[in-house]
Short mmCIF file of C-alpha atoms in Angstrom, two decimals:
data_model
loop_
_atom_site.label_atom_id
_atom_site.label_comp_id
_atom_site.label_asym_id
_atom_site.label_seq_id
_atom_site.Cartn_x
_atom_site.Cartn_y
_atom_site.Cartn_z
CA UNK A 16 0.00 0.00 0.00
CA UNK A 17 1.62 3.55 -0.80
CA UNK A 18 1.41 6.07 1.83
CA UNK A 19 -0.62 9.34 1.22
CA UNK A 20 1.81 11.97 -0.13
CA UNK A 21 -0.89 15.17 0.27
CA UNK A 22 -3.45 16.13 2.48
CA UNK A 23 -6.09 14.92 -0.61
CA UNK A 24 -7.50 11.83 0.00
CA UNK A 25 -6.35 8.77 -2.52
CA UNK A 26 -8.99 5.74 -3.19
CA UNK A 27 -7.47 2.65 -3.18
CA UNK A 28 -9.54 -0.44 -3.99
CA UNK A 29 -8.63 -3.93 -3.46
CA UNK A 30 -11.01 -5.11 -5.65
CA UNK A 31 -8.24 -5.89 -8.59
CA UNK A 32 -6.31 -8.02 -6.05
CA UNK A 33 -9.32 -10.38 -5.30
CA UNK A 34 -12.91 -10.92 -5.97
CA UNK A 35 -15.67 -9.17 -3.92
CA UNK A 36 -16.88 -12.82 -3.79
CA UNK A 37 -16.55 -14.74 -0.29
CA UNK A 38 -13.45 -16.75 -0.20
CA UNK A 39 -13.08 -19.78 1.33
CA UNK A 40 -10.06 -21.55 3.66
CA UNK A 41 -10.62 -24.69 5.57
CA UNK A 42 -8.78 -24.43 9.37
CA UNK A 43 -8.52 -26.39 12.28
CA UNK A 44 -11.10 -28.16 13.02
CA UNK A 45 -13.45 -26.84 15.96
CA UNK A 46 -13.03 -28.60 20.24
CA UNK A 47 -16.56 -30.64 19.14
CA UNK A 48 -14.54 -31.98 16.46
CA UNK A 49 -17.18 -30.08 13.95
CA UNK A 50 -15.50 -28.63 10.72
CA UNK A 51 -15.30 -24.70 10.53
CA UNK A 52 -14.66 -22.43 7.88
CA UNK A 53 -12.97 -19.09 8.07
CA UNK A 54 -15.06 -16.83 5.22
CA UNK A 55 -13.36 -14.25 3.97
CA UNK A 56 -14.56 -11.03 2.40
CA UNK A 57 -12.64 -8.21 0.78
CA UNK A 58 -13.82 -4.38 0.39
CA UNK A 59 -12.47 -1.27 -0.57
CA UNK A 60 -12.58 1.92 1.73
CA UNK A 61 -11.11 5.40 0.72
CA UNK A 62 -8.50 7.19 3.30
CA UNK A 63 -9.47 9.70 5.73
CA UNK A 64 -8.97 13.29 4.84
CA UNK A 65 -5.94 14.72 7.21
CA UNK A 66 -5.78 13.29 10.61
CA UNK A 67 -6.65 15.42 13.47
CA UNK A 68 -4.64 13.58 15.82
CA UNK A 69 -1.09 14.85 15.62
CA UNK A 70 0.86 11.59 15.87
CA UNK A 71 -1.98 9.73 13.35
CA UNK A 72 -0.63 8.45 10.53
CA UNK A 73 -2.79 7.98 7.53
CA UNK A 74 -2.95 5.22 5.46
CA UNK A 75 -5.22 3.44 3.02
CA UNK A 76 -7.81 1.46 4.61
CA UNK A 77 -8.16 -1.56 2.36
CA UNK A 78 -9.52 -4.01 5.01
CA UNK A 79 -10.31 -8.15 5.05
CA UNK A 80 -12.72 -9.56 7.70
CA UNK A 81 -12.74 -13.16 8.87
CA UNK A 82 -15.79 -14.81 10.06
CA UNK A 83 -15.37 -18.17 12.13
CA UNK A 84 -18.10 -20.36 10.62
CA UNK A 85 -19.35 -24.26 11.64
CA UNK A 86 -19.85 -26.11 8.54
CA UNK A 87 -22.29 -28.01 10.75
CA UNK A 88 -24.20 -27.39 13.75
CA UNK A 89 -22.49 -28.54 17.19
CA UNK A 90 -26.24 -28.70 18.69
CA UNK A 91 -29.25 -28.82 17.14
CA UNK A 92 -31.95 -27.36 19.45
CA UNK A 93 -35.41 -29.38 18.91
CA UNK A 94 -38.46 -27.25 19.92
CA UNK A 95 -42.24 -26.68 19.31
CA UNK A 96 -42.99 -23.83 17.00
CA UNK A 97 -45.66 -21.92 19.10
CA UNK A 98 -43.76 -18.49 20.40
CA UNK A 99 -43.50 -19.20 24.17
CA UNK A 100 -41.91 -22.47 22.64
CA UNK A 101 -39.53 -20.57 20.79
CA UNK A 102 -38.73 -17.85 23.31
CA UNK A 103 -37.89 -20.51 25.15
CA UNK A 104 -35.59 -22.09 22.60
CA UNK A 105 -34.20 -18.86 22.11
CA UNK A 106 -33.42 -18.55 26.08
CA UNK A 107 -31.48 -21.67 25.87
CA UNK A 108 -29.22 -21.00 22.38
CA UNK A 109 -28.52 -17.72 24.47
CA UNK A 110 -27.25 -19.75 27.50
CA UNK A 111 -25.21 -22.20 25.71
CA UNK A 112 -23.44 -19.30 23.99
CA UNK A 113 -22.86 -17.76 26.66
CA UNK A 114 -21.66 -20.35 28.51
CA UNK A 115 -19.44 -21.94 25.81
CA UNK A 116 -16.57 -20.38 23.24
CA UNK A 117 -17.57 -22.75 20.44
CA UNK A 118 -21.10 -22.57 20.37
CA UNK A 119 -21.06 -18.62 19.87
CA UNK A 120 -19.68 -19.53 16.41
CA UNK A 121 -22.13 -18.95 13.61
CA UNK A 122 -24.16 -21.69 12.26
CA UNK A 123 -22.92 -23.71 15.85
CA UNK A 124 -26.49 -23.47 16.95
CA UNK A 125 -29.29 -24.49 14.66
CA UNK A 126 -32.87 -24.36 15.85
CA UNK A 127 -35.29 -27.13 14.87
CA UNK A 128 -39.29 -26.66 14.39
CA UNK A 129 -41.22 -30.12 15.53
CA UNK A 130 -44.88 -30.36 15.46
CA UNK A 131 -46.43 -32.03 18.14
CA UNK A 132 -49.73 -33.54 18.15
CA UNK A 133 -50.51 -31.26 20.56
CA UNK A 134 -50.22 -28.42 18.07
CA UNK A 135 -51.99 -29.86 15.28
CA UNK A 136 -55.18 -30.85 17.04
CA UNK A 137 -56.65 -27.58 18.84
CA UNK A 138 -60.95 -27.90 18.61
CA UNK A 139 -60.80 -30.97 21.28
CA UNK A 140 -60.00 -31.34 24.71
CA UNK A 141 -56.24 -32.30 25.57
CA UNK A 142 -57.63 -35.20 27.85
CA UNK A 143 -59.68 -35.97 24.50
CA UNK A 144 -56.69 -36.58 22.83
CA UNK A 145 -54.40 -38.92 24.43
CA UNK A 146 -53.59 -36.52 27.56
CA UNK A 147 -49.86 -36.40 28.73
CA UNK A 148 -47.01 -36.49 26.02
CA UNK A 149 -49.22 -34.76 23.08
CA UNK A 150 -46.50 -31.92 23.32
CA UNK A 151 -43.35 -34.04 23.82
CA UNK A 152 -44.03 -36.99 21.36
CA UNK A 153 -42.62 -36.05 17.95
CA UNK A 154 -39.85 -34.10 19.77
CA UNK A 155 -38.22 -37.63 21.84
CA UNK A 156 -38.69 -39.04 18.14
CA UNK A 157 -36.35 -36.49 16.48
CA UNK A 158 -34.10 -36.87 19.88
CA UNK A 159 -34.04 -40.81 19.76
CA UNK A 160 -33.34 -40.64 15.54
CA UNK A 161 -30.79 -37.89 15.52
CA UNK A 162 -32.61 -34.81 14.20
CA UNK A 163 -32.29 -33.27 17.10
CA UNK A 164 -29.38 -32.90 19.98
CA UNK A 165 -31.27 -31.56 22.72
CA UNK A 166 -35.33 -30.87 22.78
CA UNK A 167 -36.36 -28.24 25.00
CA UNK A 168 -39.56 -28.30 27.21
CA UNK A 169 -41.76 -26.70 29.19
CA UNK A 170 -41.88 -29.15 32.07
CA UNK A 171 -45.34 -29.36 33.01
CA UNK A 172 -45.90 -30.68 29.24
CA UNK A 173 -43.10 -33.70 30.06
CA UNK A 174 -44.48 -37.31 31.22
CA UNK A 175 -43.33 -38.43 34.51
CA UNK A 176 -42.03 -41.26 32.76
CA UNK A 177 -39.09 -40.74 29.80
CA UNK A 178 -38.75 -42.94 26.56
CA UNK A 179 -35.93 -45.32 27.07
CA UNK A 180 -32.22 -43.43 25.44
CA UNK A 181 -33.28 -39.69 27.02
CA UNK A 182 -32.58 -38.12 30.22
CA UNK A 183 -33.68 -34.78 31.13
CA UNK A 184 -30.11 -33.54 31.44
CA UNK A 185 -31.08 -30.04 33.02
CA UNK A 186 -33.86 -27.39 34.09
CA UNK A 187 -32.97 -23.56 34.00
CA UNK A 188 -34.02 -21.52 36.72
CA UNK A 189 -37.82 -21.32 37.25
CA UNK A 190 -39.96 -18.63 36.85
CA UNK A 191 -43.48 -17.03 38.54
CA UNK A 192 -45.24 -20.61 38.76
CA UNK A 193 -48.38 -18.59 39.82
CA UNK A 194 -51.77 -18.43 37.29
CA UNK A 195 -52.95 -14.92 36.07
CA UNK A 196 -56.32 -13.76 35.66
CA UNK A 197 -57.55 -12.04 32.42
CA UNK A 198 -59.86 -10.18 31.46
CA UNK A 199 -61.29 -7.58 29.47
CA UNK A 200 -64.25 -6.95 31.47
CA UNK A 201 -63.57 -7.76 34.82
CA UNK A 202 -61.03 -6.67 37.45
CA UNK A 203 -61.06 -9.89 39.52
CA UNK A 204 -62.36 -13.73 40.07
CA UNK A 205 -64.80 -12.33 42.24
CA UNK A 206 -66.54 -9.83 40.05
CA UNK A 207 -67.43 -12.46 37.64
CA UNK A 208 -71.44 -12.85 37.34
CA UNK A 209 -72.78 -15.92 37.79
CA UNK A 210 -72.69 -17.77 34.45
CA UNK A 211 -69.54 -16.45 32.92
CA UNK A 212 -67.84 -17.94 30.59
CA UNK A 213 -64.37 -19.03 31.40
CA UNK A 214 -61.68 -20.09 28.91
CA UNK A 215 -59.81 -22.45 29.76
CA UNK A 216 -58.36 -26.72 28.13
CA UNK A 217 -57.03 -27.25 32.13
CA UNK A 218 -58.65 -29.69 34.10
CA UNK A 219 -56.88 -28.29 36.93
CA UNK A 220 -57.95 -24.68 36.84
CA UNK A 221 -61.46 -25.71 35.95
CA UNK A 222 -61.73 -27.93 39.30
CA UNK A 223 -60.14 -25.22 41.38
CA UNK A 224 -62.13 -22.83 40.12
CA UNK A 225 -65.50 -24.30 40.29
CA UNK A 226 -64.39 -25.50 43.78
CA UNK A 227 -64.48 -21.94 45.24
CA UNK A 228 -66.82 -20.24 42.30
CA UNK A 229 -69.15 -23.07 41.73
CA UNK A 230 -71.77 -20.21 39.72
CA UNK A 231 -69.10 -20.14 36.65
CA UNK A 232 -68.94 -21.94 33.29
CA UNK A 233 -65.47 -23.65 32.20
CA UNK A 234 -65.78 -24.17 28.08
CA UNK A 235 -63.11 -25.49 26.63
CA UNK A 236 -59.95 -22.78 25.13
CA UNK A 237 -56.96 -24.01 23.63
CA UNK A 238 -54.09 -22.37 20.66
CA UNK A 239 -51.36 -20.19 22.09
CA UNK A 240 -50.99 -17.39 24.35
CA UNK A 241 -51.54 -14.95 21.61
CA UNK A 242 -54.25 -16.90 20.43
CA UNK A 243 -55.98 -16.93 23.35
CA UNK A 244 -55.98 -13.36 23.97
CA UNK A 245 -57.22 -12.50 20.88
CA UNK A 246 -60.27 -14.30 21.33
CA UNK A 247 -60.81 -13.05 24.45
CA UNK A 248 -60.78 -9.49 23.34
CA UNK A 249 -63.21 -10.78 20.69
CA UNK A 250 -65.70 -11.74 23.61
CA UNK A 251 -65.49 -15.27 23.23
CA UNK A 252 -65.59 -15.83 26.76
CA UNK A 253 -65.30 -13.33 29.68
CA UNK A 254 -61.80 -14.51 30.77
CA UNK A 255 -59.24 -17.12 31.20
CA UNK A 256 -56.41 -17.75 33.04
CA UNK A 257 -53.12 -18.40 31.86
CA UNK A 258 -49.63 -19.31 33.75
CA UNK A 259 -47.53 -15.73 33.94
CA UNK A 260 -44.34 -17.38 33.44
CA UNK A 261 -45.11 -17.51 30.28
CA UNK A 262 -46.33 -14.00 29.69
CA UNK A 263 -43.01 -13.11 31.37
CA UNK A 264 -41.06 -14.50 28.58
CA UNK A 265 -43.17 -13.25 25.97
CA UNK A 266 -43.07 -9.49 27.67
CA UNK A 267 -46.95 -9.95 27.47
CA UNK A 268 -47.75 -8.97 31.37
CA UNK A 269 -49.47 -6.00 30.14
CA UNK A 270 -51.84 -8.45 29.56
CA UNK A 271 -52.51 -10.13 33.02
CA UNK A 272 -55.30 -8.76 34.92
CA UNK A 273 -54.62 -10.20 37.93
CA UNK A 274 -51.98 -12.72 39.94
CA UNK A 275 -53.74 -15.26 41.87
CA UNK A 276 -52.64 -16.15 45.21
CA UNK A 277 -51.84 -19.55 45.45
CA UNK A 278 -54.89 -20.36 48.30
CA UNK A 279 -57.00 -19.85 45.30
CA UNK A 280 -55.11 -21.82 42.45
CA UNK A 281 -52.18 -23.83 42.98
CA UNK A 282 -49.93 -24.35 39.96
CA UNK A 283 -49.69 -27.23 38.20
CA UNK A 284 -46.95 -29.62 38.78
CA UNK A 285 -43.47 -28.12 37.01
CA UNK A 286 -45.14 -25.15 36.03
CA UNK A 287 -42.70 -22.17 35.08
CA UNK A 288 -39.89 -24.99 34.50
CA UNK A 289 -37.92 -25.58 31.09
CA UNK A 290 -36.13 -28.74 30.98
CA UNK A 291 -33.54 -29.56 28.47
CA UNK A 292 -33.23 -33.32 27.42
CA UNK A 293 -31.12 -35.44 25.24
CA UNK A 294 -29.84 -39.22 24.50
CA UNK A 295 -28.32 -40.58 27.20
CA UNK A 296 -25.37 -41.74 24.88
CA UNK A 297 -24.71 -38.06 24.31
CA UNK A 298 -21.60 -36.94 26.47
CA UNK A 299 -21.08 -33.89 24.49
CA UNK A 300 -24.68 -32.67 25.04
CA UNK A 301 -24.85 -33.59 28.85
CA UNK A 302 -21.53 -31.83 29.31
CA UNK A 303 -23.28 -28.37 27.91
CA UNK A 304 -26.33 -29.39 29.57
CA UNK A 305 -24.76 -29.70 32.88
CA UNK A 306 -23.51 -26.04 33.37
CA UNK A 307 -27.14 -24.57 32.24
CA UNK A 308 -28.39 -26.59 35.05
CA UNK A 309 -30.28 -24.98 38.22
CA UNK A 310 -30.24 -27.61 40.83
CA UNK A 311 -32.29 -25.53 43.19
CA UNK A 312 -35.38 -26.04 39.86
CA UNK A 313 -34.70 -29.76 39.52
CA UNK A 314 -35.10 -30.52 43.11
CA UNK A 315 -38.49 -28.95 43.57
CA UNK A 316 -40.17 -29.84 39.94
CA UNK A 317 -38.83 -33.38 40.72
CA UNK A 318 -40.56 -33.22 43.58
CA UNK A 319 -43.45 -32.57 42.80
CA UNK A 320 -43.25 -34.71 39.04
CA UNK A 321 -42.88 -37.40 42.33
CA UNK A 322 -46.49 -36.81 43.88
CA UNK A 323 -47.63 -36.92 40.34
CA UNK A 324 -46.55 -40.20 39.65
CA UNK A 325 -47.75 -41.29 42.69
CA UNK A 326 -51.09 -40.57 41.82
CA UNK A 327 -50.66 -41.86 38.31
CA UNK A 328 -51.10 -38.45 36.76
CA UNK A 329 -52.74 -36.99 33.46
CA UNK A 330 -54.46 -34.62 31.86
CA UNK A 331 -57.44 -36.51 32.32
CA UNK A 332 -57.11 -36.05 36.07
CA UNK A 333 -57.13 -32.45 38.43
CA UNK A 334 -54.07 -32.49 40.29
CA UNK A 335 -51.57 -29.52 41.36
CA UNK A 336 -48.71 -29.31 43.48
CA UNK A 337 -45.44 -26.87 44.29
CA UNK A 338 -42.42 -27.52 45.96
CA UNK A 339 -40.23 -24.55 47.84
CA UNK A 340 -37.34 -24.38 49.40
CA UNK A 341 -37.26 -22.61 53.32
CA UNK A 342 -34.30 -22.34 54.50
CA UNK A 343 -32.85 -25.82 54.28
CA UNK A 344 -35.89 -27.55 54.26
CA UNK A 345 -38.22 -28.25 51.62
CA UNK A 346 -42.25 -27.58 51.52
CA UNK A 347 -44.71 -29.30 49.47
CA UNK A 348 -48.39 -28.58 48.76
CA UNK A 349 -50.20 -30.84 47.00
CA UNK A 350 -54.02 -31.24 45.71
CA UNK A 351 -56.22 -33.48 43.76
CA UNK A 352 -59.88 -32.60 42.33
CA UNK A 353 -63.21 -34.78 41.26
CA UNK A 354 -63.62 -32.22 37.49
CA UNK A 355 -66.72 -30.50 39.16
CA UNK A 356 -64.26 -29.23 41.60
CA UNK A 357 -67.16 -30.48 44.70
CA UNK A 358 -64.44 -32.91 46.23
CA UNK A 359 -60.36 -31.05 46.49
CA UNK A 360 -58.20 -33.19 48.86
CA UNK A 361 -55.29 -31.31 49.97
CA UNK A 362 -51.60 -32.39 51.26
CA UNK A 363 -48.84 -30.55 52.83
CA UNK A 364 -45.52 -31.80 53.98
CA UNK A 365 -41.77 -30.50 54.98
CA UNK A 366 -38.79 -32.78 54.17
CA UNK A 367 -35.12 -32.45 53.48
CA UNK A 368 -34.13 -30.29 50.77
CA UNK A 369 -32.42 -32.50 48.54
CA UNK A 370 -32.71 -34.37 45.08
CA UNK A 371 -33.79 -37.87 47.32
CA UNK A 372 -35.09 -36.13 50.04
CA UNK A 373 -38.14 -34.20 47.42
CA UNK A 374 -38.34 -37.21 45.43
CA UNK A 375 -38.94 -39.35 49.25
CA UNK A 376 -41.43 -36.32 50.20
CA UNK A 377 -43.07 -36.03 46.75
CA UNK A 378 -44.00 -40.18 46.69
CA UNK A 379 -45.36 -40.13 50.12
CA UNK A 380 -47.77 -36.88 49.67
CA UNK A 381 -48.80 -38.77 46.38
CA UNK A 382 -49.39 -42.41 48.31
CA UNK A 383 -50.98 -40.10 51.40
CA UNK A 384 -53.81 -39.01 49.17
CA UNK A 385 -54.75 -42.14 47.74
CA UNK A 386 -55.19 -43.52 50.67
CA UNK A 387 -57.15 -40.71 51.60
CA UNK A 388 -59.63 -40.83 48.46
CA UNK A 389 -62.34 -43.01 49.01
CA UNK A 390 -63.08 -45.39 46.76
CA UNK A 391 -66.05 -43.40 44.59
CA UNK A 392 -63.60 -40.25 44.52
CA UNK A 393 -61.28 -42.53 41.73
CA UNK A 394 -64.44 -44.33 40.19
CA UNK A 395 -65.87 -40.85 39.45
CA UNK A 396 -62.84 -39.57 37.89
CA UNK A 397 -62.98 -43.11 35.94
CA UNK A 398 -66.23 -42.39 34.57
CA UNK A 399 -65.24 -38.57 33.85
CA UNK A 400 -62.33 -39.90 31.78
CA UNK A 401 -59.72 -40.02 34.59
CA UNK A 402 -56.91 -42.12 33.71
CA UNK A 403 -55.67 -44.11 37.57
#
């Protein structure tokens, strides 16, 4: 490059020296053992006029920049297409490139769409339709047959039981697991009229809710957050309730009329949890998994998952519980429903506040109840569709 001679400024292009195409050079492969490519792109920039610094000296300013690239994605992130399924997708590529050099290289993280059966049937009820697994199905198929790495989940979605080859590796931090109330019309559960129409696909929430505000009627709501709120601002129904957590994520809590205490609706089990699975096999996907992991998440959603499978647990049936940690001790509530919401039996319990101690605590609230139940209680929910 020749050095400027006058204050005038001097274009220099380096356009003859190579094309303004991309150029490619293979180099060393990546720590995953991936290949990368370094792309390289030349353009042409004219010199500054006269430097104001004193000590500046000016020179041309033909430039190169060299992009790290994976030829092929380190992880491939499987996840449901609805947008609190994606935010949530999003919120994990985020973590693992934070977290790890390699993965912040482009094209290192690749984002996978699966439809779930869940998705594609919206006019019935989810206990209609098979209950549990309808929105974890297709995406343990793409785990077990390598389309995927990892599949990411909203844990109250997941089965307490896991199709043989996955683990659920990890659970990022939980958020709000308390319900919201919506509502266009209405400032409050206790404003609503008797009759009005509430929108809502959860067993749960219906059984709770006619429990304590027996003058309502549930009908039937599903599609996406979005979805939801649209028709409710169409006067579909007069409201519905929907988990915050997931309005959080979406930056939607404009939308939320009110947050219900949890005397008056108790989450469901692993509610405002995201667990991260993949294959067992996988040793480079459990290693990433295992520094996104917060313990503190796992050992109260495993807790509770524990009471569910206790009870035997679908969609089909009206259960809730939450686990907290207190100090060094944990604290469970726990609750199951007949669907008219006339018979709630409740559970409480403190144990130790580890991974065996709230799986120990979570089994024996779950056998507690059943013992409880009388017999009719489970032969109703039988004949409702309940699924013991």
């Amino acid at each position: 490059h020749a050095l400027a001679s006058s204050r005038s400024s001097v274009h220099i292009t380096m356009a003859a020296m190579m094309s303004a195409a991309a150029v490619s050079a293979r180099v060393a492969p990546a720590a995953s053992g991936k290949k990368m490519t370094a792309r390289t792109s030349a353009f042409s920039a004219a010199m500054p006029k006269a430097a104001k610094r004193a000590n500046a000296c000016v020179v041309s300013r033909g430039a190169m920049r060299v992009v790290a690239e994976v030829e092929e994605a380190i992880v491939k992130i499987g996840t449901r297409g609805s947008p609190l399924a994606l935010a949530q997708a999003y919120m994990t590529r985020d973590l693992l490139k934070k977290n790890f050099p390699e993965l912040a290289e482009d094209g290192a993280l690749e984002i996978c769409i699966i439809k779930t059966t869940g998705d594609k049937v919206l006019d019935q009820p989810l206990a209609d339709i098979g209950g549990k697994g309808l929105f974890t199905r297709e995406l343990d198929v793409a785990l077990l047959d390598g389309r995927i790495d990892i599949a990411v989940h909203s844990m109250k979605d997941v089965p307490t039981y896991l199709p043989e080859g996955t683990i659920l590796a990890c659970m990022l931090p939980r958020e709000d697991v308390r319900d919201a109330f919506i509502s266009v019309k209405y400032d409050s559960l206790e404003d609503l009229p008797a009759g009005a129409l509430v929108g809502t696909a959860s067993l749960r929430r219906q059984s709770q809710l006619l429990n304590k505000f027996p003058t309502l009627q549930c009908v039937n709501f599903r599609g996406n957050v979005q979805s939801r709120i649209r028709k409710l601002q169409e006067g579909v129904v007069d409201c519905t309730l929907l988990a915050i957590a997931g309005l959080n994520r979406m930056d939607m809590t404009q939308h939320a009329t009110k947050i219900l205490d949890m005397d008056v609706m108790l989450p469901a089990v692993a509610q405002g949890a995201i667990g991260i699975a993949c294959r067992t096999s996988d040793e480079e996907q459990l290693k990433y998994l295992a520094a996104l992991n917060h313990e503190e998440t796992r050992i109260g959603v495993e807790c509770e998952r524990a009471f569910l499978a206790a009870l035997d647990g679908s969609c089909r049936t009206p259960i809730a519980a939450y686990a907290k940690k207190v100090g060094d001790t944990l604290e469970f509530r726990g609750l199951i429903a007949s669907l008219d919401g006339k018979d709630v039996l409740e559970t409480s319990a403190v144990g130790e506040w580890s991974f065996e101690g709230g799986q120990k605590t979570g089994t024996a609230a779950g056998a507690e109840l059943k013992t409880k139940a009388p017999a009719e209680f489970f032969a109703m929910l039988i004949e409702n569709g309940g699924n013991w």
